[in-house]
Coordinates of C-alpha atoms and ligand atoms in Angstrom, one line a residue:
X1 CA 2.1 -5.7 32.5
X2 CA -0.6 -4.5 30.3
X3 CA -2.5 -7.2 28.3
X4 CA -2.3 -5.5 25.1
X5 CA 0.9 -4.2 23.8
X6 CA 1.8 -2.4 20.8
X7 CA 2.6 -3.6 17.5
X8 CA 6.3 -4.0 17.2
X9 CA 8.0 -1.4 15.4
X10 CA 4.9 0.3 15.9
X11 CA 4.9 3.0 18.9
X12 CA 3.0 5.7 20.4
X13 CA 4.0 9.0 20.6
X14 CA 3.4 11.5 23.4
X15 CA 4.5 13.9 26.0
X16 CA 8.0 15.4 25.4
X17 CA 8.5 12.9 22.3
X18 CA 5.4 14.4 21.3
X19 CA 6.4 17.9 21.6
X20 CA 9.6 17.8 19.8
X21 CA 7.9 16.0 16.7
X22 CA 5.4 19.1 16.7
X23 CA 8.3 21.0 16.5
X24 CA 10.1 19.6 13.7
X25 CA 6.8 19.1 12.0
X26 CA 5.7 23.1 12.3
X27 CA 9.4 24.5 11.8
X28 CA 9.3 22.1 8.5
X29 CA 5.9 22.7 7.1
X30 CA 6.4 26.8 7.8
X31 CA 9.8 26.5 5.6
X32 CA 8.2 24.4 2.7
X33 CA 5.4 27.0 2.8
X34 CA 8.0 30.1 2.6
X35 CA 9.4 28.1 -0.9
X36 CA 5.8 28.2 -2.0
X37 CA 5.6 24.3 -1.7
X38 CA 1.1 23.6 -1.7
X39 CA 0.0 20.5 0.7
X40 CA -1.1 17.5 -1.0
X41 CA -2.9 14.7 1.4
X42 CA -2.0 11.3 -0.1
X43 CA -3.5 7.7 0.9
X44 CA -1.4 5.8 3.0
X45 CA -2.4 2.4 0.9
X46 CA -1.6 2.3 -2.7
X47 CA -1.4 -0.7 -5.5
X48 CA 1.3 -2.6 -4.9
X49 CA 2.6 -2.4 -8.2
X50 CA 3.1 1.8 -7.3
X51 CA 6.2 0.6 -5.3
X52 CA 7.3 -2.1 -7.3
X53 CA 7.4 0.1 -10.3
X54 CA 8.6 3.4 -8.4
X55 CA 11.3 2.0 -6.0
X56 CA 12.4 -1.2 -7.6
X57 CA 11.9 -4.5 -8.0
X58 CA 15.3 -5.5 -6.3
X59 CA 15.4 -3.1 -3.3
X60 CA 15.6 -4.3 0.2
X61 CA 12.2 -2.0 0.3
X62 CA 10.2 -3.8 -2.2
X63 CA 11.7 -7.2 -1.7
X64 CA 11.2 -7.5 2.0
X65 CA 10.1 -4.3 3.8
X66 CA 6.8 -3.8 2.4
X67 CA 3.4 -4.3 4.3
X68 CA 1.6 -6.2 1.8
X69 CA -2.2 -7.6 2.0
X70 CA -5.0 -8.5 -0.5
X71 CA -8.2 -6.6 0.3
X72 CA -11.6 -8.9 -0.2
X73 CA -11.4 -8.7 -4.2
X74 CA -8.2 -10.1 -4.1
X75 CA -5.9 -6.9 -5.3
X76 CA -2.5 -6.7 -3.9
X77 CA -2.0 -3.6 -2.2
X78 CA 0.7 -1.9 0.2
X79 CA 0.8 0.1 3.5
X80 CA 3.1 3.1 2.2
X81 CA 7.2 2.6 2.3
X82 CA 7.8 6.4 1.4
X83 CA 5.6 9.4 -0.3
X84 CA 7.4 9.9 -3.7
X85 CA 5.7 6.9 -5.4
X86 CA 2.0 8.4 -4.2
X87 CA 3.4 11.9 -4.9
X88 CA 3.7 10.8 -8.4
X89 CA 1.0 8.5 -9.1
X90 CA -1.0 11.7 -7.6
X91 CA 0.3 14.3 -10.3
X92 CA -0.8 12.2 -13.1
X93 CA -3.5 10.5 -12.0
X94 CA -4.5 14.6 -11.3
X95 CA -2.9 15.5 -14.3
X96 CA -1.5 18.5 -12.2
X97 CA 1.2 19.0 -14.8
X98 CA -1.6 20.6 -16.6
X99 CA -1.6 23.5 -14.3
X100 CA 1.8 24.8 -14.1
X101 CA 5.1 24.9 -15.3
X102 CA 6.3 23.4 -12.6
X103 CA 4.3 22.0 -9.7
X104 CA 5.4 21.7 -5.6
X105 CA 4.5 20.0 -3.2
X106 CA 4.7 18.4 0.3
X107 CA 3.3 16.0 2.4
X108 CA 3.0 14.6 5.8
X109 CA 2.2 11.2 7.3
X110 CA 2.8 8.1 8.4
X111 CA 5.1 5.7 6.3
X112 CA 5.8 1.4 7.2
X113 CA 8.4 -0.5 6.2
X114 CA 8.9 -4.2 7.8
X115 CA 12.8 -3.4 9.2
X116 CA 14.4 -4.6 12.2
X117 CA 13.2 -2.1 15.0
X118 CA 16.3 -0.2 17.0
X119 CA 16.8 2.9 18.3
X120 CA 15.4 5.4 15.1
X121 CA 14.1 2.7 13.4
X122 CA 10.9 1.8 13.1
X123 CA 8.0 0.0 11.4
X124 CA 5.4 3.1 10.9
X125 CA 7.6 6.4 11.0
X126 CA 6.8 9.8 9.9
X127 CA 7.8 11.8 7.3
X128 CA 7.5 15.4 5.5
X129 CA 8.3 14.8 1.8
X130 CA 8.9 18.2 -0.4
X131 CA 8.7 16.8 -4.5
X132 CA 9.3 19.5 -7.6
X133 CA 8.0 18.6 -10.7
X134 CA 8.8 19.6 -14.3
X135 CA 12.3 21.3 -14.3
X136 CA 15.6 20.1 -14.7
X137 CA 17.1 23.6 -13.4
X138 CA 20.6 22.8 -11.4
X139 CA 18.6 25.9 -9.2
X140 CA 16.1 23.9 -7.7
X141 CA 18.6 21.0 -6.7
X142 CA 20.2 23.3 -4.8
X143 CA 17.1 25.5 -3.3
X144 CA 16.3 21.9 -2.0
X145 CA 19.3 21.4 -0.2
X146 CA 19.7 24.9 0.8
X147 CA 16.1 23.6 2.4
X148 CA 17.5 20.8 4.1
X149 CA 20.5 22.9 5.4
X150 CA 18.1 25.4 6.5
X151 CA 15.7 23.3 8.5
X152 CA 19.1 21.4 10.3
X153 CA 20.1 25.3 11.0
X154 CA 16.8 25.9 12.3
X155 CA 16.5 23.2 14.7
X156 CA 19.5 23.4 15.8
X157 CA 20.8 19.8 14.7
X158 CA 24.5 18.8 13.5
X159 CA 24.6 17.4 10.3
X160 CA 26.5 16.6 7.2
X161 CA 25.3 17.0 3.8
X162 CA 26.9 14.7 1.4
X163 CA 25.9 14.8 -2.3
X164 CA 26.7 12.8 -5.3
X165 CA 25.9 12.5 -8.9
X166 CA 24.7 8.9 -10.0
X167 CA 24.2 10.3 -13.7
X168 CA 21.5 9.0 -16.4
X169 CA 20.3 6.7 -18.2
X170 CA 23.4 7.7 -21.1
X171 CA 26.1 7.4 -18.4
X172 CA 24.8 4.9 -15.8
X173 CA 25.1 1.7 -18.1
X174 CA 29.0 2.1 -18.5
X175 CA 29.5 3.2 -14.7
X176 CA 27.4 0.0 -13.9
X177 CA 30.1 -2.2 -16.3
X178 CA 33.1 -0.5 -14.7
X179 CA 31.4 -1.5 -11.2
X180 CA 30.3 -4.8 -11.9
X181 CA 34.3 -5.9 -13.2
X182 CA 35.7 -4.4 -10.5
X183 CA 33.4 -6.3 -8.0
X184 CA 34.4 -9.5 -10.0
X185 CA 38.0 -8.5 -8.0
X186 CA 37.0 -8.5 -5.0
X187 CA 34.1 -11.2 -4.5
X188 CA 36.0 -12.8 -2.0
X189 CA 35.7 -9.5 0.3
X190 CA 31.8 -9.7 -0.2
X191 CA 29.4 -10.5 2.0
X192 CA 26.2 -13.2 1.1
X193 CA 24.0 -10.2 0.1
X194 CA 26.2 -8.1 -2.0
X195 CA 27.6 -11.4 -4.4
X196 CA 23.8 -11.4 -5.1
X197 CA 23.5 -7.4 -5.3
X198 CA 27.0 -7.0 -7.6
X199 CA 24.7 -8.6 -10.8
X200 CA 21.7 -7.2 -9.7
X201 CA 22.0 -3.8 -8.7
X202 CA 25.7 -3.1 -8.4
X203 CA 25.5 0.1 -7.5
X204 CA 23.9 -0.5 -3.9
X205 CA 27.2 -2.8 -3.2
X206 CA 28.8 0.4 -2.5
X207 CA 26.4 1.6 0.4
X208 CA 27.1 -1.6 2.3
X209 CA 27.3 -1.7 5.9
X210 CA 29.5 -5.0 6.5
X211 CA 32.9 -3.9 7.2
X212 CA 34.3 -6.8 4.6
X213 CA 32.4 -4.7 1.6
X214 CA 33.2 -1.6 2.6
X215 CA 36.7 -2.3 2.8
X216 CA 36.6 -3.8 -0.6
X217 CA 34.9 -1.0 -2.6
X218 CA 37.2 1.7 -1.7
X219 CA 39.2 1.7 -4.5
X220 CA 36.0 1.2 -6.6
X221 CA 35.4 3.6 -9.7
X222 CA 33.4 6.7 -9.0
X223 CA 30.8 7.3 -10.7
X224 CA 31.6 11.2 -11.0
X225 CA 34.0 9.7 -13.7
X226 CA 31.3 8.4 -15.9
X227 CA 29.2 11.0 -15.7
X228 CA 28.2 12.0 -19.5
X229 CA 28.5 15.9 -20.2
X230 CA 24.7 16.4 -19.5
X231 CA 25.5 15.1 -16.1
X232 CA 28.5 16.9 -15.4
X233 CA 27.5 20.1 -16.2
X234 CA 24.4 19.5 -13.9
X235 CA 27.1 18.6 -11.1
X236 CA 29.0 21.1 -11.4
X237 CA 26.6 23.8 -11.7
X238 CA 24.9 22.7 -8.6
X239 CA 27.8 22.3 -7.0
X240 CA 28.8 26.4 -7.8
X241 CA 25.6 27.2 -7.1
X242 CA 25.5 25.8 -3.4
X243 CA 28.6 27.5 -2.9
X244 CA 26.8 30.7 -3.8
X245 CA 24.7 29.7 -1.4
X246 CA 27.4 29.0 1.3
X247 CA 26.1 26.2 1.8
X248 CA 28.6 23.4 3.6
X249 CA 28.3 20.3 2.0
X250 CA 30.5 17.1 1.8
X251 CA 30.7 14.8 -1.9
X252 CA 30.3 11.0 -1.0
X253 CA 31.3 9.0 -4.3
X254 CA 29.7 6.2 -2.6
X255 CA 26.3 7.9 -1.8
X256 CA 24.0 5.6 -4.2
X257 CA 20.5 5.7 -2.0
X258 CA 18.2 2.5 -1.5
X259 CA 15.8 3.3 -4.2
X260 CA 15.7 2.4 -8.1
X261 CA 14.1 5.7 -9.4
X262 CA 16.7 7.8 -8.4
X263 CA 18.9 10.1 -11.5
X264 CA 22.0 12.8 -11.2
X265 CA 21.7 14.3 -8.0
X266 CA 21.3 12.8 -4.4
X267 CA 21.5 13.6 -1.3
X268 CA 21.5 12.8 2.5
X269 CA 22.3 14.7 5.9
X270 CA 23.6 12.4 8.2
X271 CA 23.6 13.8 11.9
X272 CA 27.2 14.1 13.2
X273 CA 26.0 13.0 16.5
X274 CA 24.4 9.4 16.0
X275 CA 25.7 9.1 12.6
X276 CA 22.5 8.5 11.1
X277 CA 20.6 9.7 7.7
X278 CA 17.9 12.1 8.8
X279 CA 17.0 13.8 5.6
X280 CA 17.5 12.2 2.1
X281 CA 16.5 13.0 -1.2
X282 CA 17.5 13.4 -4.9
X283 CA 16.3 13.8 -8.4
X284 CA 14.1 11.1 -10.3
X285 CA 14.0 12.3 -13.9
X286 CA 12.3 9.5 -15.3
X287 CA 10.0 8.2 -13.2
X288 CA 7.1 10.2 -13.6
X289 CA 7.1 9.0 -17.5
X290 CA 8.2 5.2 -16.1
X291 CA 5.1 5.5 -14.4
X292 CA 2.9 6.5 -17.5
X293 CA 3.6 10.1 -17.3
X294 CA 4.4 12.7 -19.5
X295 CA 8.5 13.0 -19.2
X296 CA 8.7 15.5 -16.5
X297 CA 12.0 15.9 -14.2
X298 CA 11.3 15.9 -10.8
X299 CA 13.7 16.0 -7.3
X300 CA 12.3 15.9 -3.4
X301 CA 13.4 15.1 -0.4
X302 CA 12.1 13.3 3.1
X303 CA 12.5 14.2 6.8
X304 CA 12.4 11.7 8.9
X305 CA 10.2 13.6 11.4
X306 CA 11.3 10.7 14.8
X307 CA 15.0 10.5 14.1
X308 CA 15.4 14.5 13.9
X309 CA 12.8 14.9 16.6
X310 CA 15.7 12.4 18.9
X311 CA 18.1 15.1 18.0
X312 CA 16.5 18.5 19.1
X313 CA 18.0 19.5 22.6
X314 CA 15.8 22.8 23.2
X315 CA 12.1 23.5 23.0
X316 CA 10.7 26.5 22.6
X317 CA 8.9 27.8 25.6
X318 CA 5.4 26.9 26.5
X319 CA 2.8 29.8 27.2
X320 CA 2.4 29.8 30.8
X321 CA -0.3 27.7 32.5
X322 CA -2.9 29.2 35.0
X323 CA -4.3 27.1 36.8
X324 CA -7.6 28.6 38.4
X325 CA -8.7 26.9 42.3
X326 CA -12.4 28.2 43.3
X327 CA -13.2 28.3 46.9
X328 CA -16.4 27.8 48.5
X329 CA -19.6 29.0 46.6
X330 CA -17.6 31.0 43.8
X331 CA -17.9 28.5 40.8
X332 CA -20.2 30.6 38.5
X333 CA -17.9 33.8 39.1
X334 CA -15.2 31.4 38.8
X335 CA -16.3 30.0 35.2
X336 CA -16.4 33.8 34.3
X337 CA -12.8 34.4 35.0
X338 CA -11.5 31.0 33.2
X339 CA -13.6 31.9 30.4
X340 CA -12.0 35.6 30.1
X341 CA -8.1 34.2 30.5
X342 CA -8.9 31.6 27.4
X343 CA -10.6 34.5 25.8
X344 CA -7.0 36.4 26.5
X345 CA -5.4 33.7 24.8
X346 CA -4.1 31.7 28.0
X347 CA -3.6 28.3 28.6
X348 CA -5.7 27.3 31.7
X349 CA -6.6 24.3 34.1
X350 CA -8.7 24.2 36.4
X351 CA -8.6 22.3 39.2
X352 CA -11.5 20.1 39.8
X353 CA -11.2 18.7 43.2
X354 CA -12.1 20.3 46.7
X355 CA -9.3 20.9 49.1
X356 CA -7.6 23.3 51.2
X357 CA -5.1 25.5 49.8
X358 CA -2.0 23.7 50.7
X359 CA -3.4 20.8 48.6
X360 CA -4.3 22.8 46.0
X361 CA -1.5 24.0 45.9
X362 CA 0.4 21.3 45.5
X363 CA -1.9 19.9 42.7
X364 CA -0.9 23.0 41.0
X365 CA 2.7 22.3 41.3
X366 CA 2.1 18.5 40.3
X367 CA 0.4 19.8 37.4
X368 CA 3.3 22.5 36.5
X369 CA 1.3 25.4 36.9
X370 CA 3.0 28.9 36.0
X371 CA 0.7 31.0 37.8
X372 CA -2.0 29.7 40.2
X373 CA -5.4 32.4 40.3
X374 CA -7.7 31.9 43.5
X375 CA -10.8 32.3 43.4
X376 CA -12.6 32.5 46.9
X377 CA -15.4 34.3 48.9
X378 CA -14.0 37.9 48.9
X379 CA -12.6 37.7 45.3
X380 CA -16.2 37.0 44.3
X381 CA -17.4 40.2 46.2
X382 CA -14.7 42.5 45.2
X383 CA -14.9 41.1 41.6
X384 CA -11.1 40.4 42.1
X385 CA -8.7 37.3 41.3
X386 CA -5.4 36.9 43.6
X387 CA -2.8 35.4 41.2
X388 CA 0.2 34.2 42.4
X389 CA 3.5 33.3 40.8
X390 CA 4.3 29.8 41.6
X391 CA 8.2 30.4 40.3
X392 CA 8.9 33.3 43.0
X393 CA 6.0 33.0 44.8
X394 CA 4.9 36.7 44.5
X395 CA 1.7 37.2 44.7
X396 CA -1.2 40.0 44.1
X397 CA -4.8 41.1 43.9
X398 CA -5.9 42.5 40.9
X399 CA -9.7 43.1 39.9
X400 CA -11.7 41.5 37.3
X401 CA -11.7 44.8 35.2
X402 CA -7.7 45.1 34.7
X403 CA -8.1 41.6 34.0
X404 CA -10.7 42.6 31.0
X405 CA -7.8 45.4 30.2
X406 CA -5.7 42.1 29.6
X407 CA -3.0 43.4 32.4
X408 CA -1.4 39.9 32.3
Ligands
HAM1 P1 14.5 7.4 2.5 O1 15.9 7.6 2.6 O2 14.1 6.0 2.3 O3 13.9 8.3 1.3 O4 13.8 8.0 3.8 C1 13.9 9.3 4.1 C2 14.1 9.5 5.6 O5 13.0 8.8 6.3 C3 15.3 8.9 6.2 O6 16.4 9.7 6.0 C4 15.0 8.7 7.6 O7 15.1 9.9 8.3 C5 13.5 8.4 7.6 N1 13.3 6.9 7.7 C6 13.4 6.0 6.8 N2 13.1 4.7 7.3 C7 12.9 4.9 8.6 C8 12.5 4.0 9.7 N3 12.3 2.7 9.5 N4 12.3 4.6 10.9 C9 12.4 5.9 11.1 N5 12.7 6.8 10.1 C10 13.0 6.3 8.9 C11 12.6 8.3 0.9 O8 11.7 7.9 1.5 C12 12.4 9.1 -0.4 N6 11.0 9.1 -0.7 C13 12.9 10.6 -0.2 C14 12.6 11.4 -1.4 C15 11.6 12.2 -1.7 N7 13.4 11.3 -2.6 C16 12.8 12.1 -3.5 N8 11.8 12.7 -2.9

């Protein structure tokens, strides 16, 4: 065993893994740009008070998740849970709402949270986060999840969207009464964590994953119920709009999220094969002003770039790979031809040990070569290359000038 291992939680990706994150990663980040969303590189440490004010004081993220560390003059600052906090202490701080009516953007990187590693889950994870700022447009809720439903279309993935309305800060307060005096009911159905939870934040008693709990809070009061007419009107609309849109979605009553900052609409896809969330979002209408702001309504969204990357079955194909074997004294007419394939656009190794053909061959083969070009005495002479195709094992001379007239 090696002497050093990994951080748990933390992991290193590479190889296939590695390919089918590129791929979510470019297929996402060519969408967002096709909506017009601009790039925005954030840090990946911020104040700790960013997430405590952003996400909430009595989440499972800020309570126990967070990487937390004092630098030398004593501040308390935080490895990154999720982007939107940054985002937002970004657009003030920048006072980008000066710019535009409405600002979007994206980002990409590495996010930590201190959970229990299992398959999906870990402690630093990737995301691509897509915020809107400054409109309140029932349009741009569904343009995002019209996103989401696109990129799951795109990658081929099975998902579910399911969509709520948690309403405002008007409607919430009487939802959260009617919640709280039903839980009173049923405490003897809830687990450890949600008897603390029903005072606290009711409202995440109803995502619970113990069976006791979730049992108990089906007959709980929806909150599509309470919504005030501001709220319901934004529902609705949305909800007409994505049909417009043909878009297939599914309303959970009992979606509710894990973070604080969080108004009207929210949304996750949760894959049909693991049953996992792999995309989540919603509106936060207040916290850009929460967090010293002007008020400016805002909505995003985050893919979680490993848990979609598990799901993708198919790669697109690779551009082939020559692999160029010199024999003899042909190196510098050699370096000529591997120069002129690049130059073509072509992938190429080079193999950089001396052996007979069989051998080489077989390196080739180890090394998943497409096409193998040798390179020996005559070639050199005849300013040729032999190329042969290591899939049907057809093989011919062609010379270095049809090469130049890109033949390949
Ligand atoms: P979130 O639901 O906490 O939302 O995370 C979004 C996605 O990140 C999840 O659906 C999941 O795919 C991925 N994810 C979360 N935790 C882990 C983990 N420990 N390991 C692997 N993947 C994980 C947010 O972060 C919000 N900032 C989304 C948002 C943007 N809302 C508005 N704007």
């Amino acid at each position: 065993m090696a002497e050093f291992q990994s951080v748990r939680g933390f992991h290193d990706i590479f190889g296939q893994e590695l390919k089918k994150f590129r791929y979510v990663s470019d297929t996402v980040r060519s969408l967002l740009k096709l909506y017009n969303f601009e790039e925005i590189i954030l840090p990946v440490v911020e104040y700790l008070e960013v997430f405590q004010r952003s996400i909430g004081e009595v989440t499972d993220i800020v309570q126990k998740e967070m990487f937390v560390f004092q630098d030398r003059k004593g501040r308390w600052l935080a490895l990154r849970p999720e982007g939107t906090a940054g985002a937002v202490r970004a657009y003030i701080q920048n006072r980008l709402y000066a710019l535009k009516p409405y600002v979007k953007l994206f980002y990409e990187g590495p996010m930590f949270r201190y959970e229990r590693p299992q398959a999906g889950r870990y402690r630093q994870f990737h995301q691509i986060g897509a915020e809107v700022f400054g409109t309140l447009d029932p349009q741009v809720d569904a343009q995002m999840i019209e996103m989401v439903h696109t990129i799951l279309t795109k990658l081929g993935i099975s998902a579910t969207i399911e969509i709520n309305s948690i309403g405002c800060r008007v409607c919430r307060p009487s939802y959260k009464k009617a919640l709280s005096d039903y839980l009173e009911d049923v405490v003897g159905h809830l687990c450890d964590v949600c008897l603390d939870r029903k005072d606290k934040n009711p409202l995440r008693v109803l995502d619970c994953k113990v069976e006791t709990c979730k049992e108990a809070v089906k007959q709980a009061p929806k909150m599509v119920d309470y919504l005030c007419q501001e709220c319901a009107t934004h529902y609705e609309t949305l909800k007409s709009y994505l049909d417009m849109l043909s878009i297939p979605y599914r309303e959970n009553h009992h979606l509710v999220r894990g973070l604080d900052y969080y108004t009207k609409t929210v949304f996750e896809a949760v894959s049909d094969e693991l049953g996992i969330t792999i995309i989540a979002g919603g509106r936060y209408d207040y916290l850009v002003e929460e967090m010293g702001g002007p008020p400016t309504p805002a909505i995003g969204f985050a893919v979680g770039i490993e848990r979609i990357s598990m799901l993708v079955k198919d790669l697109p194909q690779e551009e082939p790979l020559y692999m160029v074997i010199p024999f003899g004294d042909t190196l510098d007419y050699a370096f000529e031809v591997i120069k002129k394939l690049r130059d073509m656009g072509k992938r190429v190794e080079t193999s950089y040990k001396k052996a007979n053909l069989k051998k080489q061959l077989e390196l080739a083969n180890k090394l998943k070569a497409d096409y193998v070009v040798l390179i020996g005495e005559d070639e050199k002479r005849q300013n040729t290359i032999t190329i042969k195709n290591m899939h049907t094992g057809m093989q011919e001379s062609i010379s270095f000038l049809e090469l130049a007239h890109e033949r390949l």
